[in-house]
Amino acid sequence: MFSAEFWTMGLCWTASLLASYWQLFPIGIAGRCDVYPRSETPRNFRTRLVCIVTGTTSGLGAAAAFALSKEGFCVVLVGLSSELLSKAMEDIREQNKDAHLKGFVVDLSSFRSILEFKSSLEKWLMDSDMHSSIQLLINNEGILATSARPTAEGYDQMMGTNYLGAFFLTKLLLPLLKTSPVGSRIVNVTSFTHRAVFGAQINEDIVTGKCFFRSKEYPCARIYQYSKCKLEFPPSMFSRLSLNWRPLSHAVL
Ligand SMILES: NC(=O)c1ccc[n+]([C@@H]2O[C@H](COP(=O)([O-])OP(=O)(O)OC[C@H]3O[C@@H](n4cnc5c(N)ncnc54)[C@H](OP(=O)(O)O)[C@@H]3O)[C@@H](O)[C@H]2O)c1
């Protein structure tokens, strides 16, 4: 019970949370907050604004999808399970019958699935007479795994889902965000726990999660913290990852 992981979560995460509150405190006092002008569709834009929210079958993602549908966005819901996605869309429509929704089943821990999503999304945008761009991408999906599992491509599941998947999706959708005739935005849902990571040397072993497998016990707290960091992704690694669809010969587990 009192393992290193236990103390990491108990002490470091409490300190990280307090540091986050400390940072937000002056903003709360001053009442200063950047507001994204999102509720009105600009006049020169004749179709709906499109936003993509990942991890929409529960929690923050489901709440964000509902709120954005109320703002008039066409919301693209991304989830792992088709049943849960249908249920999430039903729930939104119950409270907002005018909601414009589209669901896609995507496993964000799989590069192949993300690539397929990009093609399906582009086809849907074309078929549905929408502008071929998106205005908002919210990378919200996330897991806190307590045991080791590899992704389809052989990376650590938590790094694969929380970090590599979000990064890869963003990279693929960047052209659609850039061609938006109105301002577009990317929101990454991270966690206060990333504050517990100090002076990380960024390398392939960290971003793929391989370096964490040297210890006997699965260091779930440490991996979660890293997966929520704004780690700089080495550009050379992106081309290697995206072109190599075969399971890696040096699988993590
Ligand atoms: N809740 C908190 O206290 C807290 C604190 C700090 C940060 N966060 C971050 O906030 C985000 C949302 O948290 P939450 O509490 O709302 O979590 P949640 O309720 O567990 O929702 C996570 C969502 O991500 C989806 N997901 C998981 N793996 C996926 C994959 N491989 N491909 C596609 N979707 C996947 C889940 O789908 P399934 O349900 O089908 O698995 C679920 O819809 C996460 O990134 C989390 O790390 C949360």
mmCIF file of N, CA, C and O in Angstrom, residues 140-175:
data_model
loop_
_atom_site.group_PDB
_atom_site.id
_atom_site.type_symbol
_atom_site.label_atom_id
_atom_site.label_comp_id
_atom_site.label_asym_id
_atom_site.label_seq_id
_atom_site.Cartn_x
_atom_site.Cartn_y
_atom_site.Cartn_z
ATOM 1 N N ASN A 140 -9.383 15.698 -25.392
ATOM 2 C CA ASN A 140 -9.805 15.482 -24.004
ATOM 3 C C ASN A 140 -9.612 14.046 -23.525
ATOM 4 O O ASN A 140 -9.530 13.798 -22.333
ATOM 5 N N GLU A 141 -9.528 13.090 -24.475
ATOM 6 C CA GLU A 141 -9.466 11.685 -24.051
ATOM 7 C C GLU A 141 -8.289 11.478 -23.107
ATOM 8 O O GLU A 141 -7.260 12.146 -23.213
ATOM 9 N N GLY A 142 -8.461 10.574 -22.170
ATOM 10 C CA GLY A 142 -7.365 10.320 -21.246
ATOM 11 C C GLY A 142 -7.672 9.108 -20.384
ATOM 12 O O GLY A 142 -8.829 8.812 -20.098
ATOM 13 N N ILE A 143 -6.608 8.402 -20.010
ATOM 14 C CA ILE A 143 -6.779 7.260 -19.102
ATOM 15 C C ILE A 143 -5.718 7.315 -18.012
ATOM 16 O O ILE A 143 -4.652 7.910 -18.197
ATOM 17 N N LEU A 144 -6.040 6.691 -16.913
ATOM 18 C CA LEU A 144 -5.046 6.461 -15.852
ATOM 19 C C LEU A 144 -5.010 4.952 -15.653
ATOM 20 O O LEU A 144 -5.828 4.383 -14.920
ATOM 21 N N ALA A 145 -4.113 4.307 -16.389
ATOM 22 C CA ALA A 145 -4.039 2.840 -16.336
ATOM 23 C C ALA A 145 -3.256 2.415 -15.101
ATOM 24 O O ALA A 145 -2.298 3.072 -14.715
ATOM 25 N N THR A 146 -3.668 1.320 -14.497
ATOM 26 C CA THR A 146 -2.956 0.867 -13.302
ATOM 27 C C THR A 146 -2.090 -0.369 -13.581
ATOM 28 O O THR A 146 -1.386 -0.842 -12.706
ATOM 29 N N SER A 147 -2.187 -0.882 -14.806
ATOM 30 C CA SER A 147 -1.290 -1.995 -15.143
ATOM 31 C C SER A 147 -0.827 -1.834 -16.591
ATOM 32 O O SER A 147 -1.460 -1.121 -17.378
ATOM 33 N N ALA A 148 0.266 -2.496 -16.907
ATOM 34 C CA ALA A 148 0.896 -2.330 -18.214
ATOM 35 C C ALA A 148 0.098 -3.002 -19.326
ATOM 36 O O ALA A 148 -0.323 -4.147 -19.182
ATOM 37 N N ARG A 149 -0.120 -2.255 -20.404
ATOM 38 C CA ARG A 149 -0.755 -2.816 -21.599
ATOM 39 C C ARG A 149 -0.135 -2.115 -22.794
ATOM 40 O O ARG A 149 0.061 -0.896 -22.753
ATOM 41 N N PRO A 150 0.156 -2.844 -23.856
ATOM 42 C CA PRO A 150 0.707 -2.156 -25.025
ATOM 43 C C PRO A 150 -0.410 -1.720 -25.981
ATOM 44 O O PRO A 150 -1.468 -2.330 -26.028
ATOM 45 N N THR A 151 -0.159 -0.658 -26.750
ATOM 46 C CA THR A 151 -1.117 -0.254 -27.787
ATOM 47 C C THR A 151 -0.928 -1.174 -28.988
ATOM 48 O O THR A 151 -0.001 -1.995 -29.003
ATOM 49 N N ALA A 152 -1.778 -1.004 -29.991
ATOM 50 C CA ALA A 152 -1.661 -1.851 -31.188
ATOM 51 C C ALA A 152 -0.284 -1.714 -31.813
ATOM 52 O O ALA A 152 0.245 -2.651 -32.405
ATOM 53 N N GLU A 153 0.320 -0.536 -31.702
ATOM 54 C CA GLU A 153 1.641 -0.320 -32.302
ATOM 55 C C GLU A 153 2.777 -0.613 -31.314
ATOM 56 O O GLU A 153 3.936 -0.394 -31.622
ATOM 57 N N GLY A 154 2.422 -1.070 -30.115
ATOM 58 C CA GLY A 154 3.453 -1.520 -29.179
ATOM 59 C C GLY A 154 3.944 -0.489 -28.185
ATOM 60 O O GLY A 154 4.956 -0.708 -27.532
ATOM 61 N N TYR A 155 3.236 0.641 -28.053
ATOM 62 C CA TYR A 155 3.658 1.643 -27.070
ATOM 63 C C TYR A 155 2.881 1.451 -25.776
ATOM 64 O O TYR A 155 1.899 0.711 -25.731
ATOM 65 N N ASP A 156 3.324 2.149 -24.742
ATOM 66 C CA ASP A 156 2.584 2.084 -23.484
ATOM 67 C C ASP A 156 1.194 2.691 -23.699
ATOM 68 O O ASP A 156 1.051 3.751 -24.314
ATOM 69 N N GLN A 157 0.152 2.019 -23.177
ATOM 70 C CA GLN A 157 -1.236 2.427 -23.412
ATOM 71 C C GLN A 157 -1.515 3.863 -22.938
ATOM 72 O O GLN A 157 -2.206 4.635 -23.611
ATOM 73 N N MET A 158 -0.939 4.207 -21.786
ATOM 74 C CA MET A 158 -1.247 5.536 -21.236
ATOM 75 C C MET A 158 -0.533 6.625 -22.044
ATOM 76 O O MET A 158 -1.142 7.640 -22.369
ATOM 77 N N MET A 159 0.733 6.411 -22.383
ATOM 78 C CA MET A 159 1.435 7.387 -23.222
ATOM 79 C C MET A 159 0.789 7.414 -24.608
ATOM 80 O O MET A 159 0.651 8.472 -25.217
ATOM 81 N N GLY A 160 0.406 6.247 -25.089
ATOM 82 C CA GLY A 160 -0.190 6.137 -26.424
ATOM 83 C C GLY A 160 -1.504 6.898 -26.523
ATOM 84 O O GLY A 160 -1.762 7.592 -27.502
ATOM 85 N N THR A 161 -2.334 6.779 -25.482
ATOM 86 C CA THR A 161 -3.651 7.420 -25.516
ATOM 87 C C THR A 161 -3.555 8.911 -25.177
ATOM 88 O O THR A 161 -4.049 9.763 -25.911
ATOM 89 N N ASN A 162 -2.914 9.204 -24.045
ATOM 90 C CA ASN A 162 -2.937 10.589 -23.543
ATOM 91 C C ASN A 162 -2.017 11.513 -24.312
ATOM 92 O O ASN A 162 -2.277 12.698 -24.408
ATOM 93 N N TYR A 163 -0.928 10.965 -24.807
ATOM 94 C CA TYR A 163 0.061 11.853 -25.420
ATOM 95 C C TYR A 163 0.237 11.608 -26.922
ATOM 96 O O TYR A 163 -0.043 12.484 -27.735
ATOM 97 N N LEU A 164 0.650 10.382 -27.297
ATOM 98 C CA LEU A 164 0.936 10.131 -28.716
ATOM 99 C C LEU A 164 -0.324 10.295 -29.566
ATOM 100 O O LEU A 164 -0.297 10.907 -30.623
ATOM 101 N N GLY A 165 -1.445 9.756 -29.075
ATOM 102 C CA GLY A 165 -2.702 9.817 -29.839
ATOM 103 C C GLY A 165 -3.145 11.255 -30.047
ATOM 104 O O GLY A 165 -3.492 11.658 -31.163
ATOM 105 N N ALA A 166 -3.114 12.038 -28.971
ATOM 106 C CA ALA A 166 -3.546 13.433 -29.068
ATOM 107 C C ALA A 166 -2.620 14.200 -30.000
ATOM 108 O O ALA A 166 -3.058 15.003 -30.826
ATOM 109 N N PHE A 167 -1.319 13.922 -29.880
ATOM 110 C CA PHE A 167 -0.350 14.617 -30.730
ATOM 111 C C PHE A 167 -0.563 14.258 -32.194
ATOM 112 O O PHE A 167 -0.604 15.114 -33.073
ATOM 113 N N PHE A 168 -0.731 12.973 -32.442
ATOM 114 C CA PHE A 168 -0.852 12.493 -33.823
ATOM 115 C C PHE A 168 -2.141 13.012 -34.457
ATOM 116 O O PHE A 168 -2.153 13.459 -35.605
ATOM 117 N N LEU A 169 -3.224 12.982 -33.690
ATOM 118 C CA LEU A 169 -4.505 13.485 -34.207
ATOM 119 C C LEU A 169 -4.364 14.968 -34.572
ATOM 120 O O LEU A 169 -4.794 15.405 -35.646
ATOM 121 N N THR A 170 -3.760 15.731 -33.672
ATOM 122 C CA THR A 170 -3.598 17.166 -33.918
ATOM 123 C C THR A 170 -2.774 17.410 -35.177
ATOM 124 O O THR A 170 -3.121 18.227 -36.018
ATOM 125 N N LYS A 171 -1.684 16.671 -35.274
ATOM 126 C CA LYS A 171 -0.792 16.837 -36.425
ATOM 127 C C LYS A 171 -1.551 16.549 -37.727
ATOM 128 O O LYS A 171 -1.421 17.282 -38.701
ATOM 129 N N LEU A 172 -2.378 15.493 -37.733
ATOM 130 C CA LEU A 172 -3.109 15.141 -38.946
ATOM 131 C C LEU A 172 -4.205 16.147 -39.280
ATOM 132 O O LEU A 172 -4.494 16.387 -40.439
ATOM 133 N N LEU A 173 -4.820 16.722 -38.228
ATOM 134 C CA LEU A 173 -5.938 17.631 -38.465
ATOM 135 C C LEU A 173 -5.507 19.083 -38.646
ATOM 136 O O LEU A 173 -6.333 19.942 -38.957
ATOM 137 N N LEU A 174 -4.220 19.328 -38.451
ATOM 138 C CA LEU A 174 -3.718 20.703 -38.546
ATOM 139 C C LEU A 174 -4.095 21.386 -39.874
ATOM 140 O O LEU A 174 -4.535 22.543 -39.864
ATOM 141 N N PRO A 175 -3.973 20.711 -41.020
ATOM 142 C CA PRO A 175 -4.355 21.370 -42.277
ATOM 143 C C PRO A 175 -5.824 21.801 -42.261
ATOM 144 O O PRO A 175 -6.161 22.865 -42.780
#
